Amino acid sequence: VGRVVAIMDSNVFDNSDADGDDVVAFNEYDNDVLGLNIVKWLVGEEEDEIKFRGTAIEYFERIGARGWNVSVDEVISGPSSELQGRMVNVYLASVDPNQYPPGYMDPNIEPGDEVEVYGLYQGEDNVALFGSEDYYIKRIETSPKTIYVDDDFVDDPPNHKWDTIQEGINDANDGDTVVVYDGIYKEDVKLNKSINLTGRGYPTIDGGIQIEAINCNVEGFNIVNAWYGISYNGWGGHEYPNITIQNNIISNCSYYGMRIDWCNGSVIQNNKVFECGCGVWVGYGSDNLVKNNTVLNCTEGILLWEPRPNNVLRDNKMNNNEYNFGIEKAYFPWDWFIQDIDTSNKVNGKPIYY
């Protein structure tokens, strides 16, 4: 005895009404391959379990189904001759969960992730995740990878090569490294992954870097013509983000070369900042290390704004700024003025105090 098929709403298969008579006949489902294969599964056709690994390409939602387009890299078991190297739809459908239990779809999958899939192969490059709670699509935890960016590249996703920095970051997972080669990149970058963003040969970013993640390292860039060269704001989120900003050259930024707010325990070192509104701004933070930076020809050099205690300043050089150094307080307690600033810091070649 086959399965009983009851279609309560023809729209579940994306209005596959070929002849326009407001009735979706079975032979019209071929206008929506996914819908056809759901029906084939319900009536017991084309059943063949498959397990494979691949790369998640794009998430989709359709009427009656949702899932991922996955590029098949390695078939572990099942119809390997048919799917190896192909793109398939891996999906859950809107069927009765009591009669056809849904499998598991990992909510943490992002485009570019390596995934493992176990489900029901239905032909037409479709794999269903319903009919057994054992079926799944899940992200594979992988060791950190290196992603490469060059403005002369042609995008090559399988080999993690891109021609813009943002595409490289989007391809990354936490713990990865994005290496950017020399060139000019006209973009404002959002660093929203816990990664190492590293420049080789001081590539130029004509724009800024906004850090939106924790455990980040930004190193080796020439940043120009931004409102904020490199910025982080931990208000309402992570105030101990473990950020390192080092070995960058930042110039011609309208407001700030580097600005970090509500940020504790991070490192700003070995940077050169010139011709910006404010060279280095540390606001509302504590336990940050600001070391061996050179700030010159800015309106303000290094500014601690409403700082919490115990920021450490060492070996910084502030030259020819309109205001070389300052600690400003408006509202918070006076004991927040307790900072660790010694005479290794120089203003126009002289100790910061003497």
XYZ file of C-alpha atoms in Angstrom:
354
model
C 0.000 0.000 0.000
C 1.444 3.352 -0.978
C 1.265 6.583 0.980
C -1.944 8.635 0.841
C -1.271 12.049 -0.704
C -3.505 14.903 0.421
C -2.700 18.325 -1.025
C -4.637 20.884 1.002
C -3.304 23.973 -0.766
C -1.888 24.003 -4.271
C 0.274 26.996 -3.360
C 2.543 24.714 -1.354
C 4.168 23.883 -4.686
C 4.613 27.454 -5.841
C 1.405 27.763 -7.901
C 2.437 25.182 -10.499
C -0.891 25.551 -12.328
C 0.308 25.228 -15.921
C -3.086 25.445 -17.650
C -4.512 28.190 -15.428
C -7.623 26.304 -14.332
C -6.915 26.916 -10.608
C -6.370 23.179 -10.126
C -2.838 21.835 -9.762
C -2.862 18.435 -11.400
C -0.130 15.899 -10.638
C 1.295 16.176 -14.156
C 1.690 19.936 -13.638
C 4.102 19.589 -10.725
C 6.980 19.318 -13.172
C 6.816 23.111 -13.354
C 8.273 23.062 -9.858
C 10.851 20.300 -9.577
C 11.068 20.587 -5.835
C 7.313 20.227 -5.493
C 7.327 17.229 -7.802
C 9.936 15.460 -5.750
C 8.051 16.058 -2.502
C 5.093 14.314 -4.111
C 7.302 11.516 -5.422
C 8.580 10.937 -1.927
C 5.075 10.913 -0.483
C 3.968 8.238 -2.946
C 7.084 6.171 -2.348
C 9.130 6.857 -5.485
C 12.833 7.683 -5.877
C 13.899 6.780 -2.319
C 17.623 6.351 -1.805
C 19.460 7.494 1.297
C 22.677 9.419 0.802
C 25.418 10.811 3.009
C 27.921 13.328 1.665
C 30.125 16.282 2.471
C 30.107 19.545 0.615
C 30.070 23.330 0.753
C 26.992 25.372 1.697
C 26.427 27.907 -1.060
C 23.106 29.660 -0.491
C 20.139 29.405 1.873
C 16.670 29.417 0.292
C 13.066 29.654 1.405
C 10.242 28.715 -0.902
C 6.562 28.156 -0.373
C 6.453 24.858 1.453
C 10.198 24.280 1.754
C 13.454 25.745 3.053
C 17.029 24.602 2.881
C 20.502 25.007 1.382
C 22.071 24.731 -2.033
C 25.113 22.546 -1.420
C 28.012 21.749 -3.734
C 28.836 18.043 -3.285
C 32.541 17.460 -2.606
C 32.601 13.855 -1.374
C 29.873 11.218 -1.347
C 30.299 8.942 1.671
C 27.469 6.552 0.847
C 24.631 6.453 -1.652
C 24.368 7.333 -5.378
C 27.902 8.669 -5.775
C 27.933 8.341 -9.543
C 25.041 10.768 -9.812
C 25.893 13.527 -7.324
C 29.674 13.759 -7.060
C 30.683 17.321 -7.993
C 27.122 18.574 -8.489
C 24.953 21.197 -6.811
C 21.971 19.838 -4.876
C 19.034 21.250 -2.931
C 18.994 20.007 0.660
C 15.638 20.877 2.176
C 12.893 20.456 4.750
C 9.298 20.535 3.522
C 5.982 21.484 5.094
C 4.602 17.984 5.646
C 2.916 16.442 8.672
C 5.738 16.132 11.262
C 3.901 13.364 13.114
C 3.726 11.182 10.045
C 7.005 12.326 8.434
C 9.411 13.420 11.202
C 11.724 16.289 10.252
C 15.480 15.925 10.379
C 17.941 18.478 11.754
C 19.061 21.655 9.996
C 22.000 23.299 11.759
C 21.055 26.968 12.386
C 24.730 28.009 12.526
C 25.513 27.237 8.886
C 26.740 30.173 6.818
C 27.591 30.380 3.097
C 30.995 28.846 2.494
C 30.840 26.464 5.451
C 31.779 22.836 4.989
C 28.755 20.679 5.808
C 27.790 17.041 6.123
C 24.410 15.884 4.845
C 22.454 12.686 5.512
C 19.065 12.479 3.865
C 16.792 11.008 1.234
C 17.920 11.391 -2.364
C 14.942 12.012 -4.641
C 16.522 12.529 -8.030
C 16.533 15.887 -9.825
C 19.405 16.995 -7.504
C 17.195 17.117 -4.399
C 17.886 15.661 -0.957
C 15.053 15.663 1.595
C 15.585 15.956 5.341
C 12.136 14.712 6.350
C 10.898 11.199 6.980
C 13.428 10.401 9.709
C 14.776 12.307 12.691
C 18.186 10.835 11.830
C 18.504 13.018 8.716
C 20.554 16.190 9.008
C 22.636 18.935 7.493
C 25.272 20.205 9.892
C 28.329 22.367 9.810
C 31.685 20.582 9.963
C 34.069 22.125 12.440
C 37.285 22.653 10.518
C 40.775 23.802 11.404
C 41.531 27.474 10.696
C 42.094 28.298 7.057
C 43.844 31.125 5.238
C 41.882 33.266 2.786
C 43.637 35.421 0.186
C 42.617 38.811 -1.197
C 44.211 40.647 -4.117
C 42.597 43.388 -6.185
C 43.999 41.614 -9.278
C 42.327 38.302 -8.463
C 39.275 36.876 -10.205
C 37.001 35.541 -7.449
C 37.722 31.845 -6.856
C 35.487 30.656 -3.966
C 36.642 27.001 -3.837
C 40.233 28.173 -3.293
C 39.225 31.056 -0.995
C 40.573 33.820 -3.252
C 38.773 37.159 -3.621
C 39.277 40.621 -5.091
C 37.745 42.604 -2.183
C 38.507 42.538 1.525
C 34.852 42.259 2.522
C 34.404 39.148 0.385
C 37.419 37.631 2.118
C 35.947 38.363 5.550
C 32.558 37.008 4.492
C 34.273 33.759 3.455
C 36.000 33.404 6.840
C 35.003 31.566 9.985
C 36.134 32.488 13.479
C 39.826 31.696 13.878
C 40.698 32.065 10.191
C 43.277 34.425 8.692
C 42.540 36.798 5.810
C 45.711 37.875 4.009
C 45.381 40.999 1.841
C 48.036 41.663 -0.791
C 49.289 45.055 -1.930
C 46.756 47.053 -3.922
C 44.091 49.745 -3.564
C 40.768 48.698 -2.055
C 38.037 51.331 -2.172
C 35.681 49.960 0.451
C 34.469 50.412 4.000
C 35.195 47.147 5.757
C 33.069 45.513 8.464
C 35.166 43.109 10.504
C 32.436 40.932 12.017
C 34.397 37.701 12.496
C 36.987 36.731 15.119
C 39.864 36.564 12.652
C 43.322 37.832 11.826
C 43.103 40.512 9.117
C 46.644 40.937 7.831
C 48.064 43.152 5.101
C 51.112 42.186 3.051
C 53.048 45.123 1.622
C 50.741 47.694 3.256
C 47.706 47.459 0.957
C 45.720 50.692 0.848
C 42.138 50.797 2.104
C 40.436 53.909 0.761
C 37.858 53.783 3.547
C 37.721 52.548 7.132
C 37.606 49.334 9.162
C 34.750 48.987 11.641
C 35.413 46.160 14.104
C 32.224 44.407 15.196
C 33.643 41.187 16.687
C 35.881 40.041 19.507
C 39.296 38.339 19.292
C 40.420 40.299 16.230
C 43.830 41.331 14.963
C 44.195 44.116 12.368
C 47.721 44.527 11.066
C 49.673 45.921 8.156
C 47.329 48.328 6.338
C 47.583 51.815 4.880
C 44.209 53.418 5.629
C 43.201 56.727 4.025
C 40.237 59.041 3.503
C 37.865 57.603 6.107
C 35.685 59.232 8.733
C 37.089 56.747 11.274
C 40.214 54.839 10.211
C 39.788 51.867 12.577
C 36.991 51.825 15.159
C 35.335 49.631 17.786
C 32.428 50.360 20.117
C 31.664 47.795 22.817
C 28.706 49.658 24.308
C 26.055 47.167 25.370
C 28.136 44.228 24.169
C 31.661 42.935 24.599
C 33.736 45.301 26.709
C 36.689 42.866 26.844
C 36.990 42.099 23.157
C 40.686 41.154 22.980
C 41.422 43.388 19.990
C 44.908 44.099 18.655
C 45.513 46.969 16.210
C 49.146 47.105 15.162
C 51.604 48.109 12.449
C 49.169 50.247 10.466
C 49.579 53.614 8.734
C 46.498 55.838 8.954
C 46.132 59.278 7.377
C 43.670 61.894 6.161
C 40.757 60.672 8.278
C 38.173 63.348 8.985
C 37.488 62.477 12.623
C 39.635 59.698 14.088
C 42.616 57.650 13.026
C 41.745 55.007 15.622
C 38.837 55.149 18.030
C 37.907 52.469 20.552
C 35.031 52.973 23.008
C 33.916 50.769 25.898
C 36.855 48.552 25.136
C 39.040 47.007 27.856
C 42.209 44.952 27.747
C 43.088 45.565 24.110
C 46.332 46.575 22.379
C 47.100 49.513 20.067
C 50.759 49.445 19.123
C 53.316 50.332 16.455
C 50.912 52.443 14.399
C 51.613 55.713 12.597
C 48.798 58.249 12.385
C 48.978 61.645 10.713
C 46.730 64.403 9.410
C 43.585 63.172 11.114
C 41.096 64.914 13.400
C 42.192 62.864 16.420
C 45.003 60.370 16.125
C 44.165 57.849 18.872
C 41.000 58.027 20.970
C 40.417 55.633 23.889
C 37.029 56.231 25.475
C 35.418 54.708 28.585
C 37.945 51.852 28.671
C 40.480 50.364 31.094
C 43.508 48.082 31.001
C 44.302 48.922 27.387
C 47.911 49.071 26.182
C 48.773 51.988 23.892
C 52.410 51.513 22.907
C 54.956 52.831 20.422
C 52.510 54.779 18.267
C 53.510 57.900 16.363
C 50.880 60.605 15.979
C 51.688 63.813 14.108
C 50.034 66.731 12.389
C 46.587 65.971 13.810
C 44.194 68.277 15.622
C 44.476 66.021 18.690
C 47.211 63.476 19.276
C 46.309 60.824 21.872
C 43.148 61.400 23.887
C 41.776 59.396 26.814
C 38.103 60.333 27.061
C 36.344 59.505 30.319
C 38.806 56.633 30.774
C 38.396 53.936 33.351
C 41.556 53.231 35.376
C 44.798 51.527 34.473
C 45.297 52.193 30.814
C 49.015 51.848 30.045
C 50.826 54.257 27.703
C 54.433 53.491 26.695
C 56.890 54.852 24.098
C 54.348 56.914 22.162
C 55.495 59.928 20.122
C 53.196 62.932 19.676
C 54.574 65.604 17.353
C 53.207 68.821 15.890
C 49.600 68.161 16.819
C 47.439 71.151 17.789
C 46.749 69.387 21.096
C 49.227 66.563 21.630
C 47.785 64.760 24.644
C 44.814 64.917 26.939
C 42.696 63.156 29.537
C 39.187 64.545 29.564
C 36.520 63.982 32.172
C 32.964 65.236 32.363
C 30.791 62.876 34.391
C 32.595 59.868 35.811
C 34.487 59.518 39.134
C 37.828 61.195 39.672
C 39.562 57.903 40.443
C 39.120 57.058 36.770
C 42.012 59.456 36.177
C 44.431 56.875 37.621
C 46.423 55.802 34.572
C 49.882 54.307 33.969
C 51.683 56.896 31.830
C 55.449 57.257 32.132
C 58.107 59.503 30.598
C 58.852 57.083 27.775
C 55.990 58.929 26.066
C 57.308 61.979 24.210
C 55.674 65.234 23.100
C 57.679 67.057 20.418
C 60.736 65.126 21.496
C 60.412 65.861 25.225
C 59.076 63.610 28.012
C 55.321 63.942 28.435
C 56.044 65.388 31.879
C 59.274 66.620 33.457
